[in-house]
mmCIF file of C-alpha atoms in Angstrom:
data_model
loop_
_atom_site.group_PDB
_atom_site.id
_atom_site.type_symbol
_atom_site.label_atom_id
_atom_site.label_comp_id
_atom_site.label_asym_id
_atom_site.label_seq_id
_atom_site.Cartn_x
_atom_site.Cartn_y
_atom_site.Cartn_z
ATOM 1 C CA MET A 1285 16.477 16.604 15.303
ATOM 2 C CA LEU A 1286 13.468 14.775 16.412
ATOM 3 C CA ARG A 1287 12.281 15.271 19.487
ATOM 4 C CA GLY A 1288 11.463 13.332 22.027
ATOM 5 C CA LYS A 1289 9.292 10.671 23.390
ATOM 6 C CA ARG A 1290 6.553 11.877 23.930
ATOM 7 C CA ILE A 1291 4.336 15.127 22.986
ATOM 8 C CA SER A 1292 3.411 17.272 25.726
ATOM 9 C CA LEU A 1293 0.133 17.197 27.709
ATOM 10 C CA GLN A 1294 -0.118 20.568 26.215
ATOM 11 C CA ILE A 1295 0.886 20.156 22.673
ATOM 12 C CA TYR A 1296 -0.949 17.167 22.329
ATOM 13 C CA THR A 1297 -4.218 19.146 23.680
ATOM 14 C CA VAL A 1298 -4.011 21.723 20.643
ATOM 15 C CA TRP A 1299 -3.779 18.531 17.987
ATOM 16 C CA HIS A 1300 -6.142 16.514 20.336
ATOM 17 C CA ARG A 1301 -9.018 19.394 19.485
ATOM 18 C CA ALA A 1302 -7.914 19.957 15.515
ATOM 19 C CA VAL A 1303 -8.708 16.467 15.244
ATOM 20 C CA CYS A 1304 -11.528 15.624 17.385
ATOM 21 C CA ARG A 1305 -14.241 17.583 16.559
ATOM 22 C CA GLU A 1306 -17.557 16.750 17.677
ATOM 23 C CA ASN A 1307 -19.106 14.409 14.800
ATOM 24 C CA ARG A 1308 -16.714 14.780 12.316
ATOM 25 C CA GLN A 1309 -16.253 11.063 11.965
ATOM 26 C CA GLU A 1310 -19.926 11.421 10.583
ATOM 27 C CA SER A 1311 -19.156 10.845 6.870
ATOM 28 C CA SER A 1312 -15.949 9.287 6.422
ATOM 29 C CA PRO A 1313 -15.690 7.456 3.848
ATOM 30 C CA ILE A 1314 -13.985 4.459 6.081
ATOM 31 C CA GLY A 1315 -16.450 4.123 8.398
ATOM 32 C CA VAL A 1316 -16.916 5.267 12.349
ATOM 33 C CA LEU A 1317 -13.402 5.326 12.893
ATOM 34 C CA THR A 1318 -13.816 6.049 17.117
ATOM 35 C CA LYS A 1319 -15.658 7.353 19.020
ATOM 36 C CA PRO A 1320 -14.922 10.786 20.956
ATOM 37 C CA ALA A 1321 -14.533 8.617 24.266
ATOM 38 C CA ASP A 1322 -11.459 7.078 22.578
ATOM 39 C CA CYS A 1323 -9.967 10.401 22.238
ATOM 40 C CA ILE A 1324 -10.718 11.158 26.014
ATOM 41 C CA LYS A 1325 -9.122 7.550 26.568
ATOM 42 C CA ILE A 1326 -5.709 8.457 24.248
ATOM 43 C CA LYS A 1327 -5.472 11.752 26.221
ATOM 44 C CA ILE A 1328 -5.889 9.910 29.885
ATOM 45 C CA ASP A 1329 -3.207 7.188 28.373
ATOM 46 C CA LEU A 1330 -0.889 10.752 28.294
ATOM 47 C CA ILE A 1331 -1.277 11.989 31.280
ATOM 48 C CA LYS A 1332 -0.657 8.983 32.939
ATOM 49 C CA GLY A 1333 2.881 8.422 30.896
ATOM 50 C CA VAL A 1334 1.750 5.735 28.195
ATOM 51 C CA MET A 1335 3.814 6.114 24.872
ATOM 52 C CA GLN A 1336 1.643 6.916 21.691
ATOM 53 C CA MET A 1337 2.262 7.051 18.372
ATOM 54 C CA ARG A 1338 0.193 10.135 16.140
ATOM 55 C CA PHE A 1339 0.963 9.631 11.866
ATOM 56 C CA ILE A 1340 -0.485 10.853 8.814
ATOM 57 C CA HIS A 1341 -0.974 7.491 6.763
ATOM 58 C CA ILE A 1342 -0.552 8.061 2.595
ATOM 59 C CA ALA A 1343 0.315 5.789 -0.440
ATOM 60 C CA ASP A 1344 -0.297 6.166 -4.291
ATOM 61 C CA VAL A 1345 0.506 9.663 -4.849
ATOM 62 C CA HIS A 1346 1.469 8.814 -8.551
ATOM 63 C CA LEU A 1347 4.006 11.919 -9.086
ATOM 64 C CA GLY A 1348 4.655 11.695 -12.772
ATOM 65 C CA ALA A 1349 1.157 10.493 -13.922
ATOM 66 C CA VAL A 1350 -0.542 12.008 -16.368
ATOM 67 C CA PRO A 1351 -4.158 11.721 -15.876
ATOM 68 C CA ASP A 1352 -6.917 11.258 -18.943
ATOM 69 C CA LYS A 1353 -4.024 11.460 -21.610
ATOM 70 C CA ASN A 1354 -4.614 13.571 -24.554
ATOM 71 C CA LYS A 1355 -7.940 15.212 -22.668
ATOM 72 C CA ALA A 1356 -6.984 19.454 -22.146
ATOM 73 C CA TRP A 1357 -6.638 19.492 -18.730
ATOM 74 C CA SER A 1358 -4.269 15.781 -18.630
ATOM 75 C CA GLU A 1359 -0.357 18.267 -18.211
ATOM 76 C CA ALA A 1360 -2.776 19.911 -15.352
ATOM 77 C CA ARG A 1361 -4.082 17.735 -13.593
ATOM 78 C CA LYS A 1362 0.135 16.573 -13.653
ATOM 79 C CA LYS A 1363 0.936 19.395 -11.696
ATOM 80 C CA GLU A 1364 -1.561 19.061 -9.531
ATOM 81 C CA ILE A 1365 -0.780 15.410 -8.330
ATOM 82 C CA VAL A 1366 3.161 17.123 -7.466
ATOM 83 C CA GLU A 1367 0.958 20.434 -5.469
ATOM 84 C CA SER A 1368 -1.178 18.327 -3.917
ATOM 85 C CA PHE A 1369 2.023 15.965 -2.216
ATOM 86 C CA GLU A 1370 4.148 20.009 -1.525
ATOM 87 C CA ARG A 1371 0.413 20.733 0.244
ATOM 88 C CA LEU A 1372 0.569 17.700 2.306
ATOM 89 C CA ILE A 1373 4.239 18.486 3.164
ATOM 90 C CA TYR A 1374 2.699 21.576 4.597
ATOM 91 C CA VAL A 1375 0.153 20.044 6.368
ATOM 92 C CA VAL A 1376 2.684 17.408 8.250
ATOM 93 C CA ARG A 1377 4.901 20.514 9.126
ATOM 94 C CA GLU A 1378 1.923 21.942 10.625
ATOM 95 C CA GLU A 1379 0.734 19.444 13.240
ATOM 96 C CA VAL A 1380 4.673 17.235 13.648
ATOM 97 C CA PRO A 1381 3.161 13.959 13.321
ATOM 98 C CA ASP A 1382 5.545 11.093 15.173
ATOM 99 C CA VAL A 1383 6.004 9.612 11.323
ATOM 100 C CA LEU A 1384 3.979 10.098 7.825
ATOM 101 C CA PHE A 1385 3.782 6.951 6.240
ATOM 102 C CA ILE A 1386 4.507 6.298 2.852
ATOM 103 C CA ALA A 1387 2.497 3.060 1.613
ATOM 104 C CA GLY A 1388 3.862 2.396 -2.143
ATOM 105 C CA ASP A 1389 3.260 4.143 -5.471
ATOM 106 C CA LEU A 1390 4.932 7.328 -4.731
ATOM 107 C CA PHE A 1391 6.185 7.242 -8.018
ATOM 108 C CA HIS A 1392 3.644 6.673 -11.112
ATOM 109 C CA ARG A 1393 6.793 5.241 -12.154
ATOM 110 C CA GLN A 1394 10.741 4.284 -12.241
ATOM 111 C CA PRO A 1395 11.791 7.731 -10.573
ATOM 112 C CA LEU A 1396 14.509 9.864 -12.336
ATOM 113 C CA LEU A 1397 17.856 10.678 -9.677
ATOM 114 C CA ARG A 1398 16.463 14.934 -10.221
ATOM 115 C CA GLU A 1399 12.882 14.045 -8.485
ATOM 116 C CA LEU A 1400 14.485 11.927 -6.067
ATOM 117 C CA LYS A 1401 16.594 15.251 -4.957
ATOM 118 C CA GLU A 1402 13.104 17.276 -5.008
ATOM 119 C CA ILE A 1403 11.461 15.209 -3.059
ATOM 120 C CA ASN A 1404 14.053 14.389 -0.532
ATOM 121 C CA TYR A 1405 14.215 18.541 0.059
ATOM 122 C CA LEU A 1406 10.491 18.651 0.992
ATOM 123 C CA PHE A 1407 11.207 15.889 3.646
ATOM 124 C CA SER A 1408 13.856 18.137 4.965
ATOM 125 C CA LYS A 1409 10.913 20.561 6.119
ATOM 126 C CA ILE A 1410 10.078 18.083 8.342
ATOM 127 C CA PRO A 1411 12.759 17.375 10.406
ATOM 128 C CA ASP A 1412 10.881 16.082 13.537
ATOM 129 C CA THR A 1413 8.289 13.661 11.809
ATOM 130 C CA ARG A 1414 9.508 10.289 10.650
ATOM 131 C CA VAL A 1415 9.529 8.740 7.021
ATOM 132 C CA VAL A 1416 9.000 6.042 6.469
ATOM 133 C CA ILE A 1417 8.536 4.653 2.382
ATOM 134 C CA ILE A 1418 8.423 0.931 0.644
ATOM 135 C CA ALA A 1419 8.139 0.595 -3.036
ATOM 136 C CA GLY A 1420 4.736 -0.069 -4.843
ATOM 137 C CA ASN A 1421 4.290 -2.176 -8.120
ATOM 138 C CA HIS A 1422 4.646 0.732 -9.812
ATOM 139 C CA ASP A 1423 7.097 2.228 -8.656
ATOM 140 C CA TYR A 1424 9.076 -0.863 -8.214
ATOM 141 C CA ILE A 1425 12.856 -1.393 -7.622
ATOM 142 C CA HIS A 1426 14.687 -2.429 -10.794
ATOM 143 C CA LYS A 1427 17.936 -3.157 -11.355
ATOM 144 C CA ASP A 1428 19.165 0.127 -12.246
ATOM 145 C CA SER A 1429 16.662 2.238 -9.853
ATOM 146 C CA TYR A 1430 17.725 4.938 -7.991
ATOM 147 C CA TYR A 1431 15.984 4.244 -5.140
ATOM 148 C CA ARG A 1432 18.875 1.497 -4.883
ATOM 149 C CA ASP A 1433 21.918 3.874 -3.610
ATOM 150 C CA PHE A 1434 19.459 7.046 -2.745
ATOM 151 C CA GLU A 1435 20.798 9.165 0.393
ATOM 152 C CA TRP A 1436 17.849 10.087 1.583
ATOM 153 C CA ASN A 1437 18.107 12.211 5.116
ATOM 154 C CA GLU A 1438 18.393 11.098 8.375
ATOM 155 C CA ASN A 1439 14.722 11.720 8.603
ATOM 156 C CA VAL A 1440 13.474 9.455 6.189
ATOM 157 C CA VAL A 1441 13.086 5.233 5.651
ATOM 158 C CA PHE A 1442 12.759 3.570 2.845
ATOM 159 C CA LEU A 1443 12.053 -0.147 3.781
ATOM 160 C CA ALA A 1444 13.830 -1.460 0.590
ATOM 161 C CA SER A 1445 14.228 -4.864 1.527
ATOM 162 C CA LYS A 1446 12.165 -7.928 -0.735
ATOM 163 C CA GLU A 1447 11.813 -9.259 2.453
ATOM 164 C CA ILE A 1448 9.872 -8.099 5.308
ATOM 165 C CA GLU A 1449 12.313 -5.879 7.424
ATOM 166 C CA SER A 1450 11.741 -3.231 10.158
ATOM 167 C CA VAL A 1451 12.712 -0.603 12.073
ATOM 168 C CA TYR A 1452 12.349 0.601 15.437
ATOM 169 C CA PHE A 1453 11.776 3.862 16.880
ATOM 170 C CA GLU A 1454 13.071 3.972 20.684
ATOM 171 C CA GLU A 1455 11.986 7.871 21.432
ATOM 172 C CA ILE A 1456 8.839 6.444 20.159
ATOM 173 C CA ASN A 1457 8.617 3.141 20.715
ATOM 174 C CA THR A 1458 7.404 1.993 17.541
ATOM 175 C CA GLU A 1459 8.470 -1.003 15.167
ATOM 176 C CA ILE A 1460 6.935 -0.401 11.509
ATOM 177 C CA TYR A 1461 7.548 -3.654 9.384
ATOM 178 C CA GLY A 1462 7.578 -3.845 5.707
ATOM 179 C CA ALA A 1463 8.710 -4.737 2.505
ATOM 180 C CA SER A 1464 8.846 -2.809 -1.223
ATOM 181 C CA TYR A 1465 8.811 -4.549 -4.575
ATOM 182 C CA TYR A 1466 11.540 -5.651 -6.858
ATOM 183 C CA GLU A 1467 8.631 -6.527 -10.042
ATOM 184 C CA ARG A 1468 5.824 -5.000 -11.424
ATOM 185 C CA GLU A 1469 3.866 -8.143 -10.273
ATOM 186 C CA ASN A 1470 4.022 -10.540 -6.495
ATOM 187 C CA THR A 1471 2.157 -13.232 -5.756
ATOM 188 C CA GLU A 1472 3.529 -14.100 -3.019
ATOM 189 C CA ALA A 1473 2.097 -13.489 0.536
ATOM 190 C CA LEU A 1474 3.755 -11.567 2.318
ATOM 191 C CA TYR A 1475 1.867 -10.675 4.624
ATOM 192 C CA ASP A 1476 0.321 -14.039 6.353
ATOM 193 C CA ASN A 1477 2.667 -14.726 8.740
ATOM 194 C CA ILE A 1478 4.414 -11.860 10.106
ATOM 195 C CA LYS A 1479 5.989 -12.414 13.561
ATOM 196 C CA ILE A 1480 6.225 -9.415 15.832
ATOM 197 C CA LYS A 1481 9.360 -9.393 17.492
ATOM 198 C CA ASN A 1482 8.360 -7.466 20.442
ATOM 199 C CA GLU A 1483 4.672 -7.516 21.081
ATOM 200 C CA LYS A 1484 5.061 -4.248 23.893
ATOM 201 C CA HIS A 1485 5.956 -2.511 20.557
ATOM 202 C CA ILE A 1486 3.497 0.455 19.110
ATOM 203 C CA ASN A 1487 4.009 -2.204 15.759
ATOM 204 C CA VAL A 1488 2.572 -1.279 12.625
ATOM 205 C CA LEU A 1489 2.561 -2.850 9.211
ATOM 206 C CA LEU A 1490 2.836 -0.797 5.849
ATOM 207 C CA ALA A 1491 1.672 -2.787 2.725
ATOM 208 C CA HIS A 1492 1.165 -1.877 -0.646
ATOM 209 C CA GLY A 1493 -1.345 -4.601 -1.950
ATOM 210 C CA GLY A 1494 -4.367 -7.084 -1.646
ATOM 211 C CA ASP A 1495 -4.975 -8.158 -5.661
ATOM 212 C CA ASP A 1496 -4.437 -11.253 -6.715
ATOM 213 C CA ARG A 1497 -0.782 -9.913 -8.670
ATOM 214 C CA HIS A 1498 0.094 -7.869 -5.518
ATOM 215 C CA ILE A 1499 1.091 -9.489 -2.626
ATOM 216 C CA PRO A 1500 -2.479 -11.112 -1.663
ATOM 217 C CA ILE A 1501 -3.710 -10.267 1.277
ATOM 218 C CA ASN A 1502 -5.871 -12.986 3.198
ATOM 219 C CA ALA A 1503 -7.787 -10.409 5.616
ATOM 220 C CA HIS A 1504 -9.253 -13.044 8.544
ATOM 221 C CA ARG A 1505 -5.299 -13.724 9.391
ATOM 222 C CA LEU A 1506 -3.918 -9.747 9.378
ATOM 223 C CA LEU A 1507 -6.954 -8.655 11.301
ATOM 224 C CA LEU A 1508 -5.691 -11.216 13.471
ATOM 225 C CA SER A 1509 -2.501 -10.491 13.873
ATOM 226 C CA ASP A 1510 -0.699 -7.845 16.561
ATOM 227 C CA PHE A 1511 -0.126 -4.864 14.387
ATOM 228 C CA ASP A 1512 -1.334 -2.654 16.404
ATOM 229 C CA TYR A 1513 -2.352 -0.548 13.290
ATOM 230 C CA VAL A 1514 -1.588 -1.625 9.141
ATOM 231 C CA ALA A 1515 -0.981 1.706 6.702
ATOM 232 C CA LEU A 1516 -2.290 0.203 3.648
ATOM 233 C CA GLY A 1517 -1.527 1.536 -0.052
ATOM 234 C CA HIS A 1518 -2.415 0.323 -3.970
ATOM 235 C CA ILE A 1519 -6.317 0.256 -3.942
ATOM 236 C CA HIS A 1520 -6.786 3.614 -4.261
ATOM 237 C CA LYS A 1521 -11.230 4.030 -3.033
ATOM 238 C CA PRO A 1522 -10.046 4.818 1.031
ATOM 239 C CA GLY A 1523 -11.516 1.927 3.450
ATOM 240 C CA SER A 1524 -10.712 -0.957 5.875
ATOM 241 C CA ILE A 1525 -10.045 -4.334 5.476
ATOM 242 C CA GLY A 1526 -12.576 -5.696 7.289
ATOM 243 C CA ALA A 1527 -15.048 -3.638 9.439
ATOM 244 C CA LYS A 1528 -15.324 -0.173 9.345
ATOM 245 C CA ASP A 1529 -13.245 0.087 12.766
ATOM 246 C CA SER A 1530 -10.724 -1.598 12.108
ATOM 247 C CA ARG A 1531 -6.795 -1.013 12.028
ATOM 248 C CA ALA A 1532 -5.803 -2.189 8.828
ATOM 249 C CA LYS A 1533 -6.553 0.404 6.711
ATOM 250 C CA TYR A 1534 -6.527 2.109 3.487
ATOM 251 C CA CYS A 1535 -6.102 5.354 2.590
ATOM 252 C CA GLY A 1536 -6.700 5.502 -1.269
ATOM 253 C CA ALA A 1537 -4.855 7.959 -3.678
ATOM 254 C CA LEU A 1538 -3.898 11.624 -2.301
ATOM 255 C CA GLU A 1539 -5.843 12.399 -6.170
ATOM 256 C CA PRO A 1540 -7.943 10.366 -8.159
ATOM 257 C CA LEU A 1541 -6.346 9.334 -11.386
ATOM 258 C CA ASP A 1542 -8.508 8.056 -13.109
ATOM 259 C CA ILE A 1543 -12.626 7.989 -13.963
ATOM 260 C CA ASN A 1544 -12.124 4.625 -11.467
ATOM 261 C CA ASP A 1545 -11.103 7.195 -8.948
ATOM 262 C CA LEU A 1546 -14.952 8.339 -8.219
ATOM 263 C CA GLY A 1547 -15.797 10.254 -4.743
ATOM 264 C CA GLU A 1548 -13.034 11.970 -2.173
ATOM 265 C CA HIS A 1549 -9.324 11.287 -1.740
ATOM 266 C CA GLY A 1550 -6.886 12.474 0.435
ATOM 267 C CA TYR A 1551 -5.437 10.885 3.316
ATOM 268 C CA ILE A 1552 -5.505 9.293 6.971
ATOM 269 C CA ARG A 1553 -4.447 11.160 9.987
ATOM 270 C CA GLY A 1554 -4.589 9.014 13.738
ATOM 271 C CA GLU A 1555 -2.566 8.299 17.304
ATOM 272 C CA VAL A 1556 -1.918 4.636 18.729
ATOM 273 C CA THR A 1557 -1.652 3.312 22.584
ATOM 274 C CA LYS A 1558 -0.894 0.040 22.473
ATOM 275 C CA THR A 1559 -4.276 -0.132 24.298
ATOM 276 C CA LYS A 1560 -5.535 2.221 21.962
ATOM 277 C CA PHE A 1561 -6.409 3.682 18.129
ATOM 278 C CA TYR A 1562 -8.141 6.641 16.622
ATOM 279 C CA ALA A 1563 -7.747 7.208 12.681
ATOM 280 C CA GLU A 1564 -9.601 9.442 10.406
ATOM 281 C CA PHE A 1565 -10.091 10.310 6.994
ATOM 282 C CA VAL A 1566 -9.044 13.910 5.496
ATOM 283 C CA PRO A 1567 -11.218 14.651 2.224
ATOM 284 C CA PHE A 1568 -7.664 16.826 0.516
ATOM 285 C CA ALA A 1569 -8.055 16.104 -3.617
ATOM 286 C CA LYS A 1570 -8.224 19.559 -5.697
ATOM 287 C CA ARG A 1571 -11.130 17.938 -7.971
ATOM 288 C CA LYS A 1572 -13.180 14.880 -7.568
ATOM 289 C CA TYR A 1573 -14.233 12.063 -10.648
ATOM 290 C CA LEU A 1574 -17.735 11.822 -10.349
ATOM 291 C CA GLU A 1575 -20.757 10.405 -12.164
ATOM 292 C CA LEU A 1576 -23.629 11.954 -13.131
ATOM 293 C CA ASP A 1577 -27.323 9.151 -13.724
ATOM 294 C CA VAL A 1578 -29.235 11.698 -16.518
ATOM 295 C CA GLU A 1579 -32.710 10.039 -16.673
ATOM 296 C CA ILE A 1580 -34.209 10.128 -20.118
ATOM 297 C CA ASN A 1581 -37.491 10.219 -20.898
ATOM 298 C CA ALA A 1582 -40.107 10.715 -23.779
ATOM 299 C CA ASP A 1583 -40.891 13.882 -24.068
ATOM 300 C CA MET A 1584 -37.108 15.247 -23.734
ATOM 301 C CA SER A 1585 -35.868 17.309 -25.963
ATOM 302 C CA PHE A 1586 -31.717 17.268 -27.059
ATOM 303 C CA LEU A 1587 -31.469 21.037 -25.105
ATOM 304 C CA GLU A 1588 -33.402 20.176 -22.850
ATOM 305 C CA LEU A 1589 -30.913 17.002 -21.959
ATOM 306 C CA ARG A 1590 -28.038 18.809 -22.732
ATOM 307 C CA HIS A 1591 -29.605 21.921 -20.071
ATOM 308 C CA LYS A 1592 -29.865 19.131 -17.647
ATOM 309 C CA ILE A 1593 -26.659 18.238 -17.875
ATOM 310 C CA ALA A 1594 -25.288 22.099 -17.798
ATOM 311 C CA GLU A 1595 -27.275 22.175 -14.623
ATOM 312 C CA GLU A 1596 -25.852 19.530 -12.752
ATOM 313 C CA ILE A 1597 -22.460 20.067 -13.623
ATOM 314 C CA ASP A 1598 -22.592 23.523 -12.044
ATOM 315 C CA LYS A 1599 -24.436 22.171 -9.451
ATOM 316 C CA ASN A 1600 -21.179 19.203 -8.609
ATOM 317 C CA GLY A 1601 -18.727 21.654 -9.320
ATOM 318 C CA ARG A 1602 -17.318 22.853 -13.224
ATOM 319 C CA GLU A 1603 -13.471 21.669 -12.027
ATOM 320 C CA ASN A 1604 -14.330 18.058 -11.046
ATOM 321 C CA PHE A 1605 -14.490 15.273 -13.601
ATOM 322 C CA TYR A 1606 -17.706 13.378 -14.622
ATOM 323 C CA ARG A 1607 -19.397 10.469 -16.700
ATOM 324 C CA ILE A 1608 -22.506 10.944 -18.048
ATOM 325 C CA VAL A 1609 -24.543 7.496 -17.683
ATOM 326 C CA PHE A 1610 -27.879 8.098 -19.489
ATOM 327 C CA SER A 1611 -30.846 6.003 -18.861
ATOM 328 C CA GLY A 1612 -34.904 5.643 -19.399
ATOM 329 C CA VAL A 1613 -36.756 5.919 -22.577
ATOM 330 C CA LYS A 1614 -36.313 8.521 -25.499
ATOM 331 C CA ASP A 1615 -38.186 9.824 -28.202
ATOM 332 C CA GLU A 1616 -37.183 7.306 -31.190
ATOM 333 C CA VAL A 1617 -35.951 10.735 -33.342
ATOM 334 C CA MET A 1618 -33.658 11.820 -31.063
ATOM 335 C CA GLN A 1619 -29.649 12.575 -31.461
ATOM 336 C CA ILE A 1620 -27.445 12.692 -28.593
ATOM 337 C CA SER A 1621 -24.251 15.006 -29.596
ATOM 338 C CA VAL A 1622 -21.679 13.158 -27.543
ATOM 339 C CA GLU A 1623 -19.759 16.560 -29.537
ATOM 340 C CA ASP A 1624 -21.911 19.533 -27.984
ATOM 341 C CA ILE A 1625 -22.292 17.277 -24.549
ATOM 342 C CA ASP A 1626 -18.120 17.210 -24.155
ATOM 343 C CA LYS A 1627 -18.465 21.181 -24.749
ATOM 344 C CA LEU A 1628 -20.474 21.294 -21.462
ATOM 345 C CA GLY A 1629 -17.345 20.739 -18.935
ATOM 346 C CA ASN A 1630 -14.833 17.939 -17.827
ATOM 347 C CA ILE A 1631 -16.408 15.038 -19.337
ATOM 348 C CA VAL A 1632 -14.161 11.725 -19.091
ATOM 349 C CA ARG A 1633 -16.813 9.334 -20.932
ATOM 350 C CA ILE A 1634 -20.476 8.920 -21.920
ATOM 351 C CA GLU A 1635 -22.638 5.739 -21.470
ATOM 352 C CA ASP A 1636 -25.787 5.100 -22.895
ATOM 353 C CA LYS A 1637 -27.692 3.534 -21.615
ATOM 354 C CA SER A 1638 -30.772 4.324 -22.395
ATOM 355 C CA VAL A 1639 -33.457 3.238 -25.088
ATOM 356 C CA ALA A 1640 -35.509 4.457 -27.833
ATOM 357 C CA ASP A 1641 -39.088 4.407 -27.790
ATOM 358 C CA TYR A 1642 -40.087 3.092 -30.594
ATOM 359 C CA GLN A 1643 -42.973 1.803 -32.139
ATOM 360 C CA TYR A 1644 -42.324 -1.784 -32.584
ATOM 361 C CA ASP A 1645 -45.626 -3.554 -33.470
ATOM 362 C CA LYS A 1646 -45.811 -0.341 -36.609
ATOM 363 C CA LEU A 1647 -42.043 -1.083 -37.711
ATOM 364 C CA ILE A 1648 -43.012 -5.212 -38.201
ATOM 365 C CA LYS A 1649 -45.859 -4.241 -40.669
ATOM 366 C CA GLU A 1650 -43.785 -1.698 -42.579
ATOM 367 C CA ASN A 1651 -41.084 -3.078 -43.473
ATOM 368 C CA GLY A 1652 -42.899 -7.049 -44.527
ATOM 369 C CA ASP A 1653 -40.453 -9.575 -44.590
ATOM 370 C CA ASN A 1654 -37.391 -7.517 -44.688
ATOM 371 C CA LEU A 1655 -34.658 -7.833 -42.222
ATOM 372 C CA LEU A 1656 -35.463 -5.297 -40.048
ATOM 373 C CA SER A 1657 -38.582 -6.787 -39.677
ATOM 374 C CA ARG A 1658 -37.019 -10.209 -38.767
ATOM 375 C CA TYR A 1659 -34.945 -8.553 -36.619
ATOM 376 C CA LEU A 1660 -37.076 -7.229 -35.006
ATOM 377 C CA ARG A 1661 -39.549 -10.505 -34.499
ATOM 378 C CA TYR A 1662 -36.297 -12.474 -32.782
ATOM 379 C CA PHE A 1663 -36.371 -10.645 -29.916
ATOM 380 C CA LEU A 1664 -40.180 -9.599 -29.040
ATOM 381 C CA GLU A 1665 -42.435 -12.682 -30.703
ATOM 382 C CA ASP A 1666 -42.534 -14.754 -27.412
ATOM 383 C CA GLU A 1667 -43.108 -11.409 -25.187
ATOM 384 C CA ARG A 1668 -41.023 -12.897 -22.825
ATOM 385 C CA GLU A 1669 -39.516 -8.923 -20.716
ATOM 386 C CA LEU A 1670 -35.759 -8.499 -22.538
ATOM 387 C CA THR A 1671 -32.593 -8.182 -20.535
ATOM 388 C CA ASP A 1672 -30.306 -4.719 -20.184
ATOM 389 C CA VAL A 1673 -27.879 -6.516 -22.358
ATOM 390 C CA GLU A 1674 -31.064 -7.471 -25.076
ATOM 391 C CA LYS A 1675 -32.518 -4.388 -24.594
ATOM 392 C CA LYS A 1676 -29.583 -2.854 -26.109
ATOM 393 C CA ALA A 1677 -28.659 -5.147 -28.527
ATOM 394 C CA LEU A 1678 -32.434 -4.501 -29.923
ATOM 395 C CA ASP A 1679 -31.583 -0.646 -29.990
ATOM 396 C CA TYR A 1680 -28.370 -0.827 -31.170
ATOM 397 C CA GLY A 1681 -29.394 -2.958 -33.907
ATOM 398 C CA ILE A 1682 -32.764 -1.104 -35.216
ATOM 399 C CA ARG A 1683 -30.175 1.830 -35.339
ATOM 400 C CA ALA A 1684 -28.146 0.404 -37.126
ATOM 401 C CA LEU A 1685 -31.122 -0.779 -39.373
ATOM 402 C CA LEU A 1686 -33.263 2.097 -39.823
ATOM 403 C CA LEU A 1687 -30.700 4.932 -39.805
ATOM 404 C CA GLY A 1688 -27.782 3.482 -40.869
ATOM 405 C CA GLU A 1689 -26.200 4.456 -37.836
#
């Protein structure tokens, strides 16, 4: 059973100490979300009897996804995504927020019936927390979707309409608005003109989108709306719409899914009254995707380069995944072995933006009027500064014509 209109001051104080630690908001990727004084004000509101709502906000869990398909770690990552969601449920069970928001794409594709039963079982383990869900563009409600007639636990509300609807929880004076996807794409600006039913409620919008093909969002209109919090999904990087301390926030994906999901991933924990707002990003993902920028110089050997990469991977965590980007100028005889670098760790991608230190005048002189010489003169004869793209084209052309690569 869901408990009471307000948590007791004693319970709140325990939770407050856990989440309002000194200076912990400074490194948050969604900005300085509140000041310690704001935490105190919310506590005073509670003493005065002001209604408040505590929440955990997640999105883009993508259960069933297989990150980096055909890599050695792909299947392990698929399991880790499930395990992270289970860990999140244990966090909810421990902290007992009033609401768990799931802002779309709980699944990576259409969920199987057995998968919905498993998730519903997990929700049964947090009976004192209301769970509110919408379907996103990956787990949209198609004509045969098991979402359509699935019977959720009594603490779960699935906002299954394609139009904006709402659910009101009187015991916490909170009304939650949202809509689900029925196609992979939705270009209608659903969130632009939502009318709040009761301004005295704590009003929350559960939304999924933010680009041209997935419910475009007008940031100005959204920030001027009367919502006390906007829990956003679809963008996998945590952040805010508008200023960093705004009430419209993307929590990001719970776990990163590919090399584009660089940096920290996790969820947002927060609380709202009609006058005060607090939220923080909580890093939670088991592993990260990182980019290593490795500068090469003309005196560096390939063995030295390998050692340099290995040291960086050891420093940043061998469990993580890496995009390696080479820059600088390398010796013209250096050959970078992608196969050898792949053995150094979980290497997702290698990008070579370095250029070889060729002696162009010597090459032109040695090659007379052949194709290589004419190719070099095309780029170099006017002595202008080459763009990065032109430098790469010059480098690739020399390799092809000189070395047969």
